């Protein structure tokens, strides 16, 4: 992109070419001379390359596409993406290749690609906003990038410096943001979806040796316009938020999961944003919808611990039997729930602003913020005893 970035990518190309050459020459010798040389070749091979956003190569689109109108069928299809996408391929032996920003379009995969069979996939979701001050913003993208590394590791996908992923997301936003989040639409957002998939074409169940990281930016319906939430909830599985609750006025209805529908368990992967968590949750979600609920309230174990709501974190504000006001949500330690960026932000804000009962200028009661396992039975008792103040789901929607 910048002259130095171009120079960098040339350097990298030269390094790769050099590696290929140096690999070829001794290989002949190795064939002639036996194993000792093979070890020497392996030792002389450059280490796999790190993900490096500064070597990004930009191939601008030549298509002229228009930005969909908010509320239009295209906008609401949840598949309308911007002009470009970022892709970076990875192999076990060479590491990450130069990232490319190129026209949005289909990926090419062999039918034997690991991801299509073994769900070797992880993803992230965060919004880029056009502020009322005209600026483009991401919300705590570093947290999403750190979390993607955790998720990637859980399904034997490659590691990367999270900062480099963040730089690639920002590069995509820098190129597509100005057009697709126009200044004439302050307060709007676009959803960034980075993902890593194992492209390794081999049906053996094994750690993938080839993968692809990609980032796309997609329009999703805005849930904070009155009426939008109910319509959108029907089409956006994970999209529940405090905003949704406000917009649907009557509140969210959640169906408690049954014991043959368990989202996550100790030693499992409920804490990772990997495809394997979501496909199997859709039957329960469909049952919830049939029963007139927006989402599933995921319970765990015989004690019916309350964990998450759909693909969002779940909070309850109640009065304890001792009379204190408490904001309670499931803890991270058990690794049953996803460490939501919104969850963390709600907790930070509540601890900062509500714990002391305000700044003394008003008479608001202090709220105790608690991360602990709590059960459906506790919840039911609190309802019976009239101690529930509110409950809400929080996530990027
Ligand atoms: C994505 C997700 C959340 C919410 O995470 P945010 O970072 O707040 O968007 C919560 N639970 C699950 C299961 C999720 O997939």
Short mmCIF file of C-alpha atoms and ligand atoms in Angstrom, two decimals:
data_model
loop_
_atom_site.label_atom_id
_atom_site.label_comp_id
_atom_site.label_asym_id
_atom_site.label_seq_id
_atom_site.Cartn_x
_atom_site.Cartn_y
_atom_site.Cartn_z
CA UNK A 1 0.00 0.00 0.00
CA UNK A 2 2.53 2.60 1.11
CA UNK A 3 5.84 2.58 -0.78
CA UNK A 4 7.49 0.90 2.17
CA UNK A 5 4.78 -1.77 2.29
CA UNK A 6 5.40 -2.50 -1.37
CA UNK A 7 9.10 -2.73 -0.78
CA UNK A 8 8.42 -5.06 2.10
CA UNK A 9 6.31 -7.41 0.04
CA UNK A 10 9.03 -7.53 -2.60
CA UNK A 11 11.55 -8.41 0.07
CA UNK A 12 9.29 -11.20 1.25
CA UNK A 13 8.90 -12.52 -2.27
CA UNK A 14 12.67 -12.52 -2.58
CA UNK A 15 12.99 -14.39 0.71
CA UNK A 16 10.47 -17.01 -0.42
CA UNK A 17 12.23 -17.39 -3.78
CA UNK A 18 15.56 -17.76 -2.00
CA UNK A 19 14.04 -20.39 0.28
CA UNK A 20 12.75 -22.36 -2.68
CA UNK A 21 16.13 -22.25 -4.38
CA UNK A 22 18.06 -23.19 -1.27
CA UNK A 23 15.68 -26.06 -0.68
CA UNK A 24 16.04 -27.41 -4.17
CA UNK A 25 19.79 -27.50 -4.44
CA UNK A 26 20.61 -29.45 -1.31
CA UNK A 27 17.66 -31.75 -1.96
CA UNK A 28 19.54 -33.36 -4.82
CA UNK A 29 22.53 -33.79 -2.62
CA UNK A 30 20.35 -35.28 0.07
CA UNK A 31 18.93 -37.83 -2.29
CA UNK A 32 22.42 -38.81 -3.28
CA UNK A 33 23.98 -38.78 0.13
CA UNK A 34 21.39 -40.02 2.57
CA UNK A 35 19.67 -38.82 5.70
CA UNK A 36 22.22 -36.63 7.38
CA UNK A 37 21.73 -34.10 4.64
CA UNK A 38 17.94 -34.13 5.02
CA UNK A 39 18.36 -32.99 8.61
CA UNK A 40 20.76 -30.30 7.45
CA UNK A 41 18.17 -29.06 4.94
CA UNK A 42 15.46 -28.89 7.59
CA UNK A 43 17.81 -26.89 9.81
CA UNK A 44 18.66 -24.47 7.01
CA UNK A 45 15.01 -23.77 6.13
CA UNK A 46 13.81 -20.33 7.25
CA UNK A 47 11.38 -20.42 10.16
CA UNK A 48 7.69 -20.15 9.18
CA UNK A 49 6.76 -16.51 8.57
CA UNK A 50 4.69 -14.60 11.13
CA UNK A 51 1.48 -12.87 10.15
CA UNK A 52 2.68 -9.44 9.04
CA UNK A 53 0.14 -6.73 8.16
CA UNK A 54 2.85 -4.45 6.79
CA UNK A 55 3.33 -6.76 3.80
CA UNK A 56 -0.30 -6.31 2.72
CA UNK A 57 -0.76 -6.26 -1.05
CA UNK A 58 -3.73 -4.25 -2.36
CA UNK A 59 -5.62 -5.31 -5.48
CA UNK A 60 -8.44 -2.80 -5.88
CA UNK A 61 -11.78 -3.85 -7.27
CA UNK A 62 -12.84 -2.67 -10.69
CA UNK A 63 -16.54 -3.34 -10.10
CA UNK A 64 -18.79 -0.41 -9.42
CA UNK A 65 -21.26 -1.41 -6.71
CA UNK A 66 -23.65 0.73 -4.78
CA UNK A 67 -24.12 0.83 -1.03
CA UNK A 68 -27.44 -0.81 -0.05
CA UNK A 69 -30.08 1.38 1.56
CA UNK A 70 -30.65 0.57 5.24
CA UNK A 71 -33.75 -1.59 5.53
CA UNK A 72 -33.61 -2.73 1.89
CA UNK A 73 -33.81 -6.49 1.19
CA UNK A 74 -30.15 -6.50 0.17
CA UNK A 75 -29.14 -4.74 3.37
CA UNK A 76 -31.16 -7.16 5.48
CA UNK A 77 -29.92 -10.26 3.66
CA UNK A 78 -26.95 -10.45 6.04
CA UNK A 79 -24.80 -11.30 3.06
CA UNK A 80 -24.15 -7.90 1.52
CA UNK A 81 -20.45 -7.26 1.91
CA UNK A 82 -18.23 -4.34 0.97
CA UNK A 83 -15.95 -4.06 -2.09
CA UNK A 84 -12.95 -5.84 -0.61
CA UNK A 85 -11.89 -8.66 1.62
CA UNK A 86 -8.58 -9.53 3.21
CA UNK A 87 -7.15 -13.03 2.79
CA UNK A 88 -3.94 -14.53 4.14
CA UNK A 89 -2.98 -18.12 3.54
CA UNK A 90 -0.91 -20.17 5.91
CA UNK A 91 1.00 -23.41 5.64
CA UNK A 92 2.77 -25.28 8.39
CA UNK A 93 6.12 -25.14 6.61
CA UNK A 94 6.09 -21.54 5.33
CA UNK A 95 3.86 -19.86 7.86
CA UNK A 96 1.77 -16.85 6.84
CA UNK A 97 1.97 -15.51 3.30
CA UNK A 98 1.63 -11.84 2.37
CA UNK A 99 -1.86 -10.62 3.26
CA UNK A 100 -3.94 -9.57 0.26
CA UNK A 101 -6.74 -7.08 0.08
CA UNK A 102 -8.73 -7.93 -3.00
CA UNK A 103 -12.22 -7.75 -4.49
CA UNK A 104 -14.85 -9.47 -2.34
CA UNK A 105 -15.73 -12.80 -3.90
CA UNK A 106 -15.87 -16.58 -3.58
CA UNK A 107 -13.12 -18.64 -2.03
CA UNK A 108 -11.77 -21.68 -3.77
CA UNK A 109 -11.61 -24.84 -1.66
CA UNK A 110 -11.16 -28.49 -2.43
CA UNK A 111 -14.03 -30.73 -1.29
CA UNK A 112 -11.55 -32.46 1.00
CA UNK A 113 -10.74 -29.25 2.89
CA UNK A 114 -10.59 -30.00 6.60
CA UNK A 115 -13.01 -27.21 7.56
CA UNK A 116 -15.82 -28.78 5.54
CA UNK A 117 -15.60 -32.03 7.48
CA UNK A 118 -14.17 -31.38 10.90
CA UNK A 119 -15.27 -27.82 11.70
CA UNK A 120 -11.66 -26.65 11.89
CA UNK A 121 -12.78 -23.04 11.94
CA UNK A 122 -12.88 -20.04 14.25
CA UNK A 123 -14.28 -16.57 13.82
CA UNK A 124 -14.87 -13.18 15.37
CA UNK A 125 -17.53 -10.53 15.09
CA UNK A 126 -17.25 -6.85 15.83
CA UNK A 127 -18.74 -3.65 14.56
CA UNK A 128 -17.20 -0.69 12.83
CA UNK A 129 -19.23 2.46 13.47
CA UNK A 130 -19.65 5.75 11.68
CA UNK A 131 -19.77 8.15 14.57
CA UNK A 132 -21.98 11.20 14.83
CA UNK A 133 -18.72 13.16 14.82
CA UNK A 134 -17.96 11.69 11.38
CA UNK A 135 -15.20 9.37 12.60
CA UNK A 136 -14.97 5.65 11.91
CA UNK A 137 -14.47 3.56 15.02
CA UNK A 138 -14.01 -0.02 16.15
CA UNK A 139 -15.01 -1.07 19.66
CA UNK A 140 -12.10 -2.65 21.57
CA UNK A 141 -10.86 -4.64 18.56
CA UNK A 142 -7.80 -5.81 20.50
CA UNK A 143 -10.07 -7.98 22.62
CA UNK A 144 -11.58 -9.67 19.59
CA UNK A 145 -8.13 -10.31 18.15
CA UNK A 146 -6.86 -11.83 21.40
CA UNK A 147 -9.97 -13.98 21.60
CA UNK A 148 -9.55 -15.17 18.01
CA UNK A 149 -6.09 -16.42 18.93
CA UNK A 150 -7.59 -18.40 21.83
CA UNK A 151 -10.27 -19.85 19.55
CA UNK A 152 -7.76 -20.68 16.83
CA UNK A 153 -5.58 -22.61 19.27
CA UNK A 154 -8.58 -24.62 20.48
CA UNK A 155 -9.11 -26.18 17.04
CA UNK A 156 -5.43 -26.66 16.12
CA UNK A 157 -5.40 -23.67 13.76
CA UNK A 158 -2.31 -21.46 13.52
CA UNK A 159 -1.28 -18.75 15.92
CA UNK A 160 -0.55 -15.14 14.99
CA UNK A 161 0.26 -11.85 16.71
CA UNK A 162 -3.20 -10.43 17.51
CA UNK A 163 -1.96 -6.90 16.75
CA UNK A 164 -1.37 -7.90 13.13
CA UNK A 165 -4.95 -9.10 12.77
CA UNK A 166 -6.11 -5.81 14.24
CA UNK A 167 -4.02 -3.90 11.69
CA UNK A 168 -5.54 -5.93 8.85
CA UNK A 169 -9.08 -5.18 10.05
CA UNK A 170 -8.20 -1.51 10.21
CA UNK A 171 -6.70 -1.66 6.72
CA UNK A 172 -9.96 -3.10 5.35
CA UNK A 173 -11.92 -0.45 7.17
CA UNK A 174 -9.60 2.29 5.91
CA UNK A 175 -10.26 1.22 2.31
CA UNK A 176 -13.97 0.30 2.45
CA UNK A 177 -15.21 2.34 5.42
CA UNK A 178 -15.41 5.76 3.73
CA UNK A 179 -17.72 4.47 0.97
CA UNK A 180 -19.71 1.76 2.75
CA UNK A 181 -20.25 3.65 5.98
CA UNK A 182 -20.98 7.03 4.42
CA UNK A 183 -20.69 10.21 6.45
CA UNK A 184 -24.30 10.91 5.46
CA UNK A 185 -25.34 7.99 7.70
CA UNK A 186 -23.95 8.80 11.13
CA UNK A 187 -24.70 6.21 13.79
CA UNK A 188 -24.62 3.29 11.35
CA UNK A 189 -22.34 0.30 11.54
CA UNK A 190 -20.95 -2.57 9.56
CA UNK A 191 -20.03 -5.97 10.97
CA UNK A 192 -16.46 -7.19 10.57
CA UNK A 193 -16.10 -10.93 10.37
CA UNK A 194 -12.57 -12.29 10.54
CA UNK A 195 -12.32 -16.07 10.33
CA UNK A 196 -9.71 -18.76 9.97
CA UNK A 197 -10.59 -21.96 8.16
CA UNK A 198 -8.48 -25.07 7.61
CA UNK A 199 -8.09 -25.46 3.86
CA UNK A 200 -5.83 -28.49 4.16
CA UNK A 201 -7.21 -30.96 1.61
CA UNK A 202 -6.91 -34.26 3.45
CA UNK A 203 -9.66 -36.38 4.91
CA UNK A 204 -7.53 -37.92 7.66
CA UNK A 205 -8.54 -36.52 11.04
CA UNK A 206 -5.45 -34.50 11.81
CA UNK A 207 -4.08 -31.11 12.71
CA UNK A 208 -4.45 -29.00 9.57
CA UNK A 209 -1.27 -28.02 7.76
CA UNK A 210 -2.91 -25.36 5.58
CA UNK A 211 -5.31 -22.61 6.54
CA UNK A 212 -6.80 -19.37 5.33
CA UNK A 213 -7.51 -16.27 7.34
CA UNK A 214 -10.04 -13.92 5.82
CA UNK A 215 -11.82 -10.75 6.86
CA UNK A 216 -15.07 -9.52 5.34
CA UNK A 217 -17.30 -6.60 6.25
CA UNK A 218 -21.01 -7.35 6.09
CA UNK A 219 -24.21 -5.36 6.63
CA UNK A 220 -26.46 -6.54 9.42
CA UNK A 221 -29.80 -5.05 10.37
CA UNK A 222 -29.76 -2.44 13.10
CA UNK A 223 -31.71 -3.65 16.09
CA UNK A 224 -32.21 -0.41 17.93
CA UNK A 225 -34.97 0.99 15.79
CA UNK A 226 -38.43 0.27 17.20
CA UNK A 227 -39.90 -2.78 15.53
CA UNK A 228 -36.60 -3.76 13.89
CA UNK A 229 -35.65 -6.04 16.70
CA UNK A 230 -38.54 -8.44 16.44
CA UNK A 231 -38.08 -8.75 12.69
CA UNK A 232 -34.33 -9.09 12.96
CA UNK A 233 -34.43 -11.55 15.83
CA UNK A 234 -36.23 -13.91 13.53
CA UNK A 235 -33.29 -13.86 11.17
CA UNK A 236 -30.21 -13.12 13.28
CA UNK A 237 -29.50 -15.98 15.65
CA UNK A 238 -26.89 -14.48 17.91
CA UNK A 239 -28.21 -10.99 17.79
CA UNK A 240 -29.57 -10.25 21.18
CA UNK A 241 -28.59 -7.22 23.16
CA UNK A 242 -29.87 -4.90 25.85
CA UNK A 243 -30.88 -2.74 22.94
CA UNK A 244 -33.02 -5.58 21.61
CA UNK A 245 -34.81 -5.76 24.90
CA UNK A 246 -35.54 -2.08 24.85
CA UNK A 247 -36.77 -2.19 21.30
CA UNK A 248 -39.00 -5.19 21.74
CA UNK A 249 -40.60 -3.44 24.72
CA UNK A 250 -42.30 -6.57 25.97
CA UNK A 251 -38.79 -7.90 26.61
CA UNK A 252 -37.07 -11.01 25.44
CA UNK A 253 -38.53 -14.43 25.99
CA UNK A 254 -35.96 -17.15 26.52
CA UNK A 255 -36.62 -20.87 26.55
CA UNK A 256 -34.53 -22.77 29.10
CA UNK A 257 -32.54 -25.50 27.35
CA UNK A 258 -33.45 -29.12 27.98
CA UNK A 259 -30.92 -31.65 29.23
CA UNK A 260 -30.42 -33.21 25.81
CA UNK A 261 -29.31 -29.85 24.42
CA UNK A 262 -26.13 -28.81 26.15
CA UNK A 263 -24.13 -25.94 24.70
CA UNK A 264 -20.90 -26.36 26.62
CA UNK A 265 -19.35 -28.56 29.28
CA UNK A 266 -16.15 -28.65 31.36
CA UNK A 267 -13.18 -29.58 29.20
CA UNK A 268 -15.16 -28.63 26.09
CA UNK A 269 -14.90 -25.52 23.97
CA UNK A 270 -17.76 -23.25 24.98
CA UNK A 271 -15.25 -20.47 25.63
CA UNK A 272 -14.06 -20.45 22.00
CA UNK A 273 -15.77 -18.78 19.06
CA UNK A 274 -15.54 -21.80 16.80
CA UNK A 275 -18.10 -23.06 14.30
CA UNK A 276 -18.48 -26.30 16.25
CA UNK A 277 -20.35 -24.39 18.96
CA UNK A 278 -23.03 -22.97 16.73
CA UNK A 279 -24.30 -25.51 14.20
CA UNK A 280 -25.43 -27.93 16.92
CA UNK A 281 -27.24 -25.13 18.80
CA UNK A 282 -29.64 -24.43 15.95
CA UNK A 283 -32.12 -27.20 16.73
CA UNK A 284 -32.64 -25.82 20.23
CA UNK A 285 -32.92 -22.33 18.80
CA UNK A 286 -35.58 -23.44 16.31
CA UNK A 287 -37.55 -25.06 19.15
CA UNK A 288 -37.34 -21.81 21.09
CA UNK A 289 -38.71 -19.90 18.11
CA UNK A 290 -41.55 -22.40 17.67
CA UNK A 291 -42.53 -21.80 21.25
CA UNK A 292 -42.63 -18.06 20.76
CA UNK A 293 -39.29 -17.33 22.40
CA UNK A 294 -36.48 -15.32 20.86
CA UNK A 295 -33.66 -17.50 22.11
CA UNK A 296 -32.47 -20.35 24.25
CA UNK A 297 -31.29 -19.80 27.80
CA UNK A 298 -28.47 -22.29 28.03
CA UNK A 299 -28.41 -24.22 31.28
CA UNK A 300 -25.70 -26.57 32.42
CA UNK A 301 -25.70 -29.64 34.65
CA UNK A 302 -28.11 -31.13 37.17
CA UNK A 303 -28.07 -27.92 39.14
CA UNK A 304 -29.23 -26.06 36.02
CA UNK A 305 -26.56 -23.39 36.05
CA UNK A 306 -27.53 -20.42 33.94
CA UNK A 307 -24.76 -19.79 31.39
CA UNK A 308 -25.67 -17.81 28.27
CA UNK A 309 -28.62 -16.64 26.18
CA UNK A 310 -28.33 -17.67 22.53
CA UNK A 311 -24.89 -16.48 21.50
CA UNK A 312 -24.79 -13.68 24.04
CA UNK A 313 -23.89 -13.39 27.68
CA UNK A 314 -26.66 -13.26 30.25
CA UNK A 315 -27.03 -10.96 33.24
CA UNK A 316 -29.51 -10.72 36.07
CA UNK A 317 -30.03 -7.77 38.39
CA UNK A 318 -31.76 -8.90 41.55
CA UNK A 319 -32.15 -8.08 45.18
CA UNK A 320 -30.48 -10.65 47.39
CA UNK A 321 -32.32 -12.08 50.40
CA UNK A 322 -30.06 -9.82 52.48
CA UNK A 323 -31.44 -6.85 50.60
CA UNK A 324 -28.46 -5.85 48.44
CA UNK A 325 -28.81 -5.11 44.73
CA UNK A 326 -26.63 -7.49 42.75
CA UNK A 327 -25.66 -7.73 39.08
CA UNK A 328 -24.82 -11.37 38.50
CA UNK A 329 -23.45 -13.21 35.49
CA UNK A 330 -21.77 -16.59 34.92
CA UNK A 331 -17.99 -16.66 35.56
CA UNK A 332 -15.25 -17.32 32.99
CA UNK A 333 -13.21 -19.76 35.09
CA UNK A 334 -15.31 -22.82 34.27
CA UNK A 335 -14.71 -22.15 30.54
CA UNK A 336 -18.38 -22.80 29.82
CA UNK A 337 -19.13 -19.36 28.45
CA UNK A 338 -17.67 -17.02 25.91
CA UNK A 339 -15.63 -14.12 27.26
CA UNK A 340 -17.79 -11.47 25.57
CA UNK A 341 -16.31 -8.07 24.86
CA UNK A 342 -19.71 -6.59 25.69
CA UNK A 343 -19.89 -8.69 28.87
CA UNK A 344 -16.49 -7.40 29.96
CA UNK A 345 -17.50 -3.85 29.16
CA UNK A 346 -20.79 -4.12 31.06
CA UNK A 347 -18.88 -5.44 34.08
CA UNK A 348 -16.23 -2.70 33.82
CA UNK A 349 -18.86 0.00 33.57
CA UNK A 350 -20.98 -1.41 36.38
CA UNK A 351 -17.95 -1.71 38.68
CA UNK A 352 -16.82 1.77 37.83
CA UNK A 353 -20.14 3.58 37.96
CA UNK A 354 -22.58 1.56 40.03
CA UNK A 355 -20.58 -0.05 42.81
CA UNK A 356 -20.16 3.05 44.90
CA UNK A 357 -23.80 4.00 44.50
CA UNK A 358 -22.93 6.87 42.15
CA UNK A 359 -20.93 9.97 42.88
CA UNK A 360 -23.08 11.08 45.79
CA UNK A 361 -25.01 13.57 43.69
CA UNK A 362 -27.94 11.19 43.50
CA UNK A 363 -29.44 8.67 45.83
CA UNK A 364 -28.91 5.60 43.66
CA UNK A 365 -28.34 2.38 45.53
CA UNK A 366 -24.95 0.67 45.15
CA UNK A 367 -24.94 -2.39 42.88
CA UNK A 368 -22.71 -5.31 43.76
CA UNK A 369 -21.15 -6.87 40.67
CA UNK A 370 -20.71 -10.62 40.95
CA UNK A 371 -19.36 -13.22 38.53
CA UNK A 372 -20.44 -16.59 39.85
CA UNK A 373 -22.30 -19.74 38.97
CA UNK A 374 -26.01 -19.26 39.65
CA UNK A 375 -28.85 -21.62 38.99
CA UNK A 376 -32.26 -21.61 37.38
CA UNK A 377 -33.68 -22.52 40.81
CA UNK A 378 -32.22 -19.36 42.33
CA UNK A 379 -33.68 -17.42 39.45
CA UNK A 380 -37.11 -19.02 39.88
CA UNK A 381 -37.07 -18.30 43.62
CA UNK A 382 -36.13 -14.70 43.02
CA UNK A 383 -39.01 -14.38 40.57
CA UNK A 384 -41.43 -15.89 43.10
CA UNK A 385 -40.20 -13.62 45.83
CA UNK A 386 -40.37 -10.56 43.59
CA UNK A 387 -36.64 -9.89 43.85
CA UNK A 388 -35.82 -9.69 40.13
CA UNK A 389 -35.09 -6.15 39.00
CA UNK A 390 -34.11 -6.92 35.42
CA UNK A 391 -32.38 -9.47 33.22
CA UNK A 392 -30.64 -8.89 29.92
CA UNK A 393 -28.48 -10.49 27.27
CA UNK A 394 -25.36 -8.70 26.01
CA UNK A 395 -23.33 -9.23 22.86
CA UNK A 396 -22.39 -7.56 19.61
CA UNK A 397 -25.61 -7.22 17.65
C1 LIG B 1 -19.99 -13.77 20.35
C2 LIG B 1 -20.63 -14.37 21.52
C3 LIG B 1 -20.93 -13.62 22.67
C4 LIG B 1 -20.81 -12.13 22.73
O1 LIG B 1 -19.51 -11.68 22.60
P1 LIG B 1 -19.25 -10.15 22.29
O2 LIG B 1 -17.78 -10.06 22.22
O3 LIG B 1 -19.82 -9.36 23.40
O4 LIG B 1 -19.93 -9.86 21.00
C5 LIG B 1 -21.43 -14.29 23.77
N1 LIG B 1 -21.63 -15.63 23.76
C6 LIG B 1 -21.37 -16.37 22.68
C7 LIG B 1 -21.61 -17.84 22.74
C8 LIG B 1 -20.86 -15.77 21.53
O5 LIG B 1 -20.62 -16.51 20.45
#
